[in-house]
Amino acid sequence: MRGVERKKALWGFIFTVPAIVFFAIFNLYPILYAIWMSFHRKDLLSLKPPRFVGLANYVYLFTSESFWNSLKATFIFAAGTFVPMVVLSLAFAALIVSRKRLQRFLQMVYYSPAVLSSVVAASIWLLMFDPRGLANQFLNFLLNTKGVDYRWLANENMLRLATIIVYFWKYVGYFTIIFVAGMASVPRSVHEAATIDGATKWQDFWYITLPLIKPTTLLVCVMTTIQCLRTFSTQYLFVQGGAPLKPIDVVALSIYNTAIRDHRIDRASAMSVLLLLIIMSLSYLQMKISKSEEVSY
């Protein structure tokens, strides 16, 4: 039996080797290289070898107004996106699961924006946020104003709201489907028992469904946090479309500009390391707070 188990373990390892190699080359190596580069001085276009400077890049970042502005822009975006994304994707999932018909159709409708690339999604919304676009027309109709330009791509607060709307529109369906899968895993017998005991639909959702999909909720929270903190495409396309940089200069966009525009790959690497640490810390904190465990029915 031991020989059979060893053979199974060996073949299991062999089948995982391609995934391990892929991860090592395209994920682990870039992370380790960025950490190493963050302690050196290196111009992207220079042929000179990197020069060790210790913590100089990190000291520069912590005293840089631009970097602190990037952190501020990132956390404003994340805070404005996280709560609506989690709450409304949960609500949409509950709506889909509660329906007896058209469940597949509704899932397809909600998920369809996630199929689009971030560049395409941002380009579509750039047209809508144009002074003559649908966004102004909708607000004018809603607020009973006429011909008012709400300056979606010029006003600081409206610009931040615009990037949040684009990101929410693109990803809410994706997380809705994850919640649907989590709710579908709860046995129907549990809901039937609650109905027999006289529980209302709201009580069934609040006291049965919600606690039993705790692992799914944690997964969505962590994934949403990661997605929000590493956002880039929407902000980049908006800036290229003429929007001011400062209000939406998130960390990922600042990393790109520092490396490609300013040719400071060393500082960009240091920013990448700090962003990685922030993402890991927040993800760990969410797991610690939730204390998620395997649920039993």
Tab-separated table of C-alpha atoms in Angstrom:
chain	number	residue	atom	x	y	z
A	1	MET	CA	0.000	0.000	0.000
A	2	ARG	CA	2.844	2.360	0.800
A	3	GLY	CA	4.290	1.797	-2.668
A	4	VAL	CA	0.960	2.632	-4.286
A	5	GLU	CA	0.585	5.785	-2.183
A	6	ARG	CA	4.119	6.897	-3.054
A	7	LYS	CA	3.438	6.289	-6.731
A	8	LYS	CA	0.243	8.377	-6.537
A	9	ALA	CA	2.104	11.152	-4.733
A	10	LEU	CA	4.891	11.072	-7.341
A	11	TRP	CA	2.478	11.307	-10.260
A	12	GLY	CA	0.558	14.033	-8.456
A	13	PHE	CA	3.773	16.009	-8.104
A	14	ILE	CA	4.679	15.416	-11.765
A	15	PHE	CA	1.342	16.823	-12.913
A	16	THR	CA	1.836	19.926	-10.755
A	17	VAL	CA	5.344	20.634	-12.085
A	18	PRO	CA	4.167	22.716	-15.117
A	19	ALA	CA	2.044	24.926	-12.845
A	20	ILE	CA	4.923	25.274	-10.349
A	21	VAL	CA	7.372	26.210	-13.117
A	22	PHE	CA	4.902	28.691	-14.614
A	23	PHE	CA	4.339	30.308	-11.200
A	24	ALA	CA	8.080	30.441	-10.478
A	25	ILE	CA	8.932	32.108	-13.792
A	26	PHE	CA	6.063	34.566	-14.134
A	27	ASN	CA	5.183	35.281	-10.479
A	28	LEU	CA	7.847	34.332	-7.972
A	29	TYR	CA	10.881	35.470	-9.977
A	30	PRO	CA	9.459	38.971	-10.766
A	31	ILE	CA	8.583	39.433	-7.072
A	32	LEU	CA	12.078	38.423	-5.918
A	33	TYR	CA	13.693	40.554	-8.641
A	34	ALA	CA	11.588	43.583	-7.652
A	35	ILE	CA	12.633	43.142	-4.010
A	36	TRP	CA	16.295	42.913	-5.044
A	37	MET	CA	16.016	45.892	-7.408
A	38	SER	CA	14.354	48.039	-4.720
A	39	PHE	CA	17.669	48.098	-2.820
A	40	HIS	CA	19.631	49.290	-5.862
A	41	ARG	CA	19.971	52.402	-8.033
A	42	LYS	CA	19.105	51.670	-11.649
A	43	ASP	CA	17.967	53.744	-14.609
A	44	LEU	CA	15.749	51.765	-16.962
A	45	LEU	CA	17.597	52.871	-20.116
A	46	SER	CA	21.093	52.805	-18.653
A	47	LEU	CA	23.524	50.010	-19.493
A	48	LYS	CA	25.327	50.449	-16.180
A	49	PRO	CA	24.817	47.622	-13.669
A	50	PRO	CA	22.586	48.340	-10.666
A	51	ARG	CA	24.327	50.011	-7.721
A	52	PHE	CA	23.431	49.000	-4.181
A	53	VAL	CA	21.904	51.903	-2.213
A	54	GLY	CA	20.240	50.110	0.695
A	55	LEU	CA	16.989	51.694	1.871
A	56	ALA	CA	17.481	54.923	-0.119
A	57	ASN	CA	14.541	54.217	-2.450
A	58	TYR	CA	12.193	53.526	0.458
A	59	VAL	CA	13.362	56.661	2.285
A	60	TYR	CA	12.685	58.677	-0.861
A	61	LEU	CA	9.180	57.239	-1.218
A	62	PHE	CA	8.210	57.918	2.391
A	63	THR	CA	9.292	61.543	1.969
A	64	SER	CA	7.693	61.906	-1.484
A	65	GLU	CA	4.484	63.899	-1.735
A	66	SER	CA	3.666	62.130	-4.998
A	67	PHE	CA	3.829	58.691	-3.377
A	68	TRP	CA	1.588	59.723	-0.479
A	69	ASN	CA	-0.866	61.175	-2.976
A	70	SER	CA	-0.858	57.815	-4.795
A	71	LEU	CA	-1.632	56.002	-1.549
A	72	LYS	CA	-4.431	58.473	-0.844
A	73	ALA	CA	-5.911	58.041	-4.339
A	74	THR	CA	-5.683	54.262	-4.042
A	75	PHE	CA	-7.410	54.057	-0.663
A	76	ILE	CA	-10.138	56.511	-1.695
A	77	PHE	CA	-10.829	54.367	-4.746
A	78	ALA	CA	-10.713	51.129	-2.728
A	79	ALA	CA	-12.975	52.487	0.013
A	80	GLY	CA	-15.490	53.803	-2.524
A	81	THR	CA	-15.532	50.530	-4.468
A	82	PHE	CA	-15.226	47.817	-1.826
A	83	VAL	CA	-18.459	48.243	0.144
A	84	PRO	CA	-20.830	48.738	-2.851
A	85	MET	CA	-19.135	45.857	-4.690
A	86	VAL	CA	-19.517	43.345	-1.863
A	87	VAL	CA	-22.974	44.437	-0.676
A	88	LEU	CA	-24.609	44.772	-4.096
A	89	SER	CA	-23.046	41.626	-5.551
A	90	LEU	CA	-24.470	39.762	-2.542
A	91	ALA	CA	-27.876	41.394	-3.100
A	92	PHE	CA	-27.849	40.581	-6.823
A	93	ALA	CA	-26.900	36.977	-6.054
A	94	ALA	CA	-29.755	36.675	-3.558
A	95	LEU	CA	-32.133	38.072	-6.180
A	96	ILE	CA	-30.982	35.567	-8.783
A	97	VAL	CA	-31.165	32.579	-6.432
A	98	SER	CA	-34.638	33.576	-5.207
A	99	ARG	CA	-36.088	33.492	-8.708
A	100	LYS	CA	-37.549	30.290	-10.129
A	101	ARG	CA	-37.134	31.381	-13.738
A	102	LEU	CA	-34.527	33.183	-15.819
A	103	GLN	CA	-31.695	32.407	-13.395
A	104	ARG	CA	-29.259	31.523	-16.186
A	105	PHE	CA	-30.273	34.569	-18.186
A	106	LEU	CA	-29.757	36.926	-15.227
A	107	GLN	CA	-26.372	35.382	-14.471
A	108	MET	CA	-25.351	35.942	-18.082
A	109	VAL	CA	-26.569	39.556	-18.012
A	110	TYR	CA	-24.743	40.394	-14.787
A	111	TYR	CA	-21.546	38.610	-15.833
A	112	SER	CA	-21.351	39.980	-19.393
A	113	PRO	CA	-19.368	43.190	-18.521
A	114	ALA	CA	-16.671	41.037	-16.889
A	115	VAL	CA	-15.985	39.453	-20.287
A	116	LEU	CA	-14.799	42.800	-21.654
A	117	SER	CA	-11.190	43.816	-21.165
A	118	SER	CA	-10.534	46.727	-18.809
A	119	VAL	CA	-9.358	48.866	-21.724
A	120	VAL	CA	-12.575	48.317	-23.679
A	121	ALA	CA	-14.712	48.992	-20.597
A	122	ALA	CA	-12.864	52.236	-19.840
A	123	SER	CA	-13.120	53.334	-23.488
A	124	ILE	CA	-16.887	52.775	-23.493
A	125	TRP	CA	-17.342	54.822	-20.329
A	126	LEU	CA	-15.064	57.582	-21.609
A	127	LEU	CA	-17.637	58.181	-24.333
A	128	MET	CA	-20.452	58.138	-21.781
A	129	PHE	CA	-18.672	60.662	-19.523
A	130	ASP	CA	-18.154	63.046	-22.427
A	131	PRO	CA	-19.938	66.428	-21.914
A	132	ARG	CA	-22.452	65.345	-24.568
A	133	GLY	CA	-22.550	61.746	-23.366
A	134	LEU	CA	-25.189	59.658	-21.632
A	135	ALA	CA	-23.901	60.304	-18.108
A	136	ASN	CA	-24.725	64.032	-18.273
A	137	GLN	CA	-28.009	63.348	-20.024
A	138	PHE	CA	-29.023	60.854	-17.327
A	139	LEU	CA	-28.166	63.223	-14.465
A	140	ASN	CA	-29.953	66.104	-16.178
A	141	PHE	CA	-33.052	63.924	-16.545
A	142	LEU	CA	-32.795	62.636	-12.964
A	143	LEU	CA	-32.202	66.043	-11.369
A	144	ASN	CA	-34.530	67.902	-13.745
A	145	THR	CA	-31.732	70.127	-15.002
A	146	LYS	CA	-31.107	71.069	-18.586
A	147	GLY	CA	-27.815	71.097	-20.452
A	148	VAL	CA	-25.660	71.030	-17.298
A	149	ASP	CA	-22.141	69.627	-17.663
A	150	TYR	CA	-21.249	67.754	-14.482
A	151	ARG	CA	-17.585	67.650	-15.545
A	152	TRP	CA	-17.076	63.947	-14.998
A	153	LEU	CA	-13.510	64.039	-16.309
A	154	ALA	CA	-12.504	67.449	-14.929
A	155	ASN	CA	-13.932	67.824	-11.437
A	156	GLU	CA	-11.793	65.994	-8.853
A	157	ASN	CA	-14.612	64.273	-6.984
A	158	MET	CA	-16.607	63.449	-10.114
A	159	LEU	CA	-13.497	61.940	-11.687
A	160	ARG	CA	-12.978	59.667	-8.694
A	161	LEU	CA	-16.642	58.698	-8.801
A	162	ALA	CA	-16.358	57.969	-12.527
A	163	THR	CA	-13.484	55.497	-12.028
A	164	ILE	CA	-15.433	53.794	-9.222
A	165	ILE	CA	-18.517	53.467	-11.447
A	166	VAL	CA	-16.497	51.893	-14.267
A	167	TYR	CA	-14.826	49.395	-11.958
A	168	PHE	CA	-18.086	48.541	-10.214
A	169	TRP	CA	-19.910	48.032	-13.517
A	170	LYS	CA	-17.210	45.727	-14.825
A	171	TYR	CA	-16.678	43.490	-11.797
A	172	VAL	CA	-19.961	43.393	-9.842
A	173	GLY	CA	-21.285	40.607	-12.071
A	174	TYR	CA	-18.139	38.556	-11.567
A	175	PHE	CA	-18.503	38.596	-7.786
A	176	THR	CA	-22.251	38.083	-8.097
A	177	ILE	CA	-21.611	34.736	-9.809
A	178	ILE	CA	-19.225	33.722	-7.009
A	179	PHE	CA	-21.932	34.486	-4.451
A	180	VAL	CA	-24.480	32.555	-6.516
A	181	ALA	CA	-22.172	29.527	-6.459
A	182	GLY	CA	-21.759	29.885	-2.698
A	183	MET	CA	-25.513	30.109	-2.101
A	184	ALA	CA	-26.160	27.157	-4.397
A	185	SER	CA	-23.879	25.013	-2.213
A	186	VAL	CA	-26.251	25.390	0.772
A	187	PRO	CA	-28.512	22.293	0.822
A	188	ARG	CA	-32.167	22.938	0.049
A	189	SER	CA	-33.123	20.798	3.051
A	190	VAL	CA	-31.751	23.486	5.359
A	191	HIS	CA	-33.998	26.143	3.797
A	192	GLU	CA	-36.965	23.771	3.813
A	193	ALA	CA	-36.465	23.073	7.520
A	194	ALA	CA	-36.349	26.817	8.220
A	195	THR	CA	-39.575	27.351	6.258
A	196	ILE	CA	-41.310	24.602	8.197
A	197	ASP	CA	-40.205	26.283	11.446
A	198	GLY	CA	-41.888	29.489	10.275
A	199	ALA	CA	-38.875	31.516	9.154
A	200	THR	CA	-39.534	34.336	6.688
A	201	LYS	CA	-37.416	34.762	3.560
A	202	TRP	CA	-35.461	37.572	5.236
A	203	GLN	CA	-34.825	35.463	8.354
A	204	ASP	CA	-33.792	32.533	6.180
A	205	PHE	CA	-31.271	34.733	4.358
A	206	TRP	CA	-29.952	36.554	7.434
A	207	TYR	CA	-29.689	33.656	9.886
A	208	ILE	CA	-29.044	30.708	7.554
A	209	THR	CA	-27.710	31.689	4.134
A	210	LEU	CA	-25.383	34.466	5.255
A	211	PRO	CA	-23.603	32.477	8.006
A	212	LEU	CA	-23.261	29.410	5.780
A	213	ILE	CA	-21.633	31.337	2.915
A	214	LYS	CA	-19.055	32.934	5.225
A	215	PRO	CA	-16.099	31.355	3.331
A	216	THR	CA	-17.509	32.689	0.050
A	217	THR	CA	-17.944	36.151	1.563
A	218	LEU	CA	-14.345	36.103	2.782
A	219	LEU	CA	-13.155	35.057	-0.690
A	220	VAL	CA	-15.085	37.906	-2.322
A	221	CYS	CA	-13.800	40.431	0.247
A	222	VAL	CA	-10.167	39.418	-0.269
A	223	MET	CA	-10.475	39.330	-4.066
A	224	THR	CA	-12.237	42.712	-4.127
A	225	THR	CA	-9.541	44.246	-1.924
A	226	ILE	CA	-6.777	42.929	-4.171
A	227	GLN	CA	-8.554	44.072	-7.344
A	228	CYS	CA	-9.181	47.566	-5.949
A	229	LEU	CA	-5.630	48.103	-4.672
A	230	ARG	CA	-3.982	47.059	-7.916
A	231	THR	CA	-6.335	48.941	-10.228
A	232	PHE	CA	-4.581	50.502	-13.210
A	233	SER	CA	-6.274	50.288	-16.618
A	234	THR	CA	-9.249	52.553	-15.924
A	235	GLN	CA	-7.134	55.328	-14.423
A	236	TYR	CA	-4.554	55.048	-17.203
A	237	LEU	CA	-7.165	55.297	-19.968
A	238	PHE	CA	-8.892	58.231	-18.266
A	239	VAL	CA	-5.615	60.152	-17.964
A	240	GLN	CA	-4.832	59.407	-21.612
A	241	GLY	CA	-8.317	60.709	-22.423
A	242	GLY	CA	-7.498	64.096	-20.895
A	243	ALA	CA	-8.469	63.679	-17.236
A	244	PRO	CA	-6.169	65.234	-14.585
A	245	LEU	CA	-3.680	62.779	-13.096
A	246	LYS	CA	-3.500	63.754	-9.427
A	247	PRO	CA	-6.992	62.663	-8.199
A	248	ILE	CA	-6.681	59.184	-9.739
A	249	ASP	CA	-2.915	58.647	-9.581
A	250	VAL	CA	-3.244	55.263	-7.883
A	251	VAL	CA	-0.150	53.329	-6.831
A	252	ALA	CA	-0.162	50.981	-9.840
A	253	LEU	CA	-0.375	53.937	-12.233
A	254	SER	CA	2.379	55.723	-10.325
A	255	ILE	CA	4.547	52.605	-10.599
A	256	TYR	CA	4.018	52.587	-14.360
A	257	ASN	CA	4.841	56.280	-14.743
A	258	THR	CA	7.883	56.024	-12.492
A	259	ALA	CA	9.311	53.082	-14.426
A	260	ILE	CA	8.315	53.946	-18.013
A	261	ARG	CA	8.115	57.749	-18.023
A	262	ASP	CA	10.822	58.583	-15.462
A	263	HIS	CA	12.935	55.469	-16.160
A	264	ARG	CA	13.391	54.866	-12.410
A	265	ILE	CA	12.859	51.122	-12.280
A	266	ASP	CA	14.436	51.033	-8.809
A	267	ARG	CA	11.846	53.325	-7.242
A	268	ALA	CA	9.065	51.600	-9.148
A	269	SER	CA	10.254	48.277	-7.707
A	270	ALA	CA	10.225	49.730	-4.187
A	271	MET	CA	6.654	50.960	-4.747
A	272	SER	CA	5.672	47.501	-6.023
A	273	VAL	CA	7.077	45.888	-2.891
A	274	LEU	CA	5.182	48.309	-0.647
A	275	LEU	CA	1.966	47.695	-2.581
A	276	LEU	CA	2.490	43.936	-2.205
A	277	LEU	CA	2.972	44.341	1.547
A	278	ILE	CA	-0.203	46.453	1.825
A	279	ILE	CA	-2.242	43.870	-0.111
A	280	MET	CA	-0.879	40.981	1.947
A	281	SER	CA	-1.468	42.826	5.228
A	282	LEU	CA	-5.079	43.735	4.414
A	283	SER	CA	-5.826	40.224	3.137
A	284	TYR	CA	-4.360	38.688	6.304
A	285	LEU	CA	-6.303	41.143	8.450
A	286	GLN	CA	-9.569	40.196	6.748
A	287	MET	CA	-8.872	36.504	7.297
A	288	LYS	CA	-7.948	37.138	10.914
A	289	ILE	CA	-11.088	39.149	11.608
A	290	SER	CA	-13.394	36.684	9.895
A	291	LYS	CA	-11.762	33.614	11.492
A	292	SER	CA	-13.291	31.654	8.642
A	293	GLU	CA	-13.784	27.937	9.269
A	294	GLU	CA	-15.240	25.066	7.308
A	295	VAL	CA	-19.010	25.203	7.628
A	296	SER	CA	-21.080	22.129	8.353
A	297	TYR	CA	-24.718	21.639	7.509
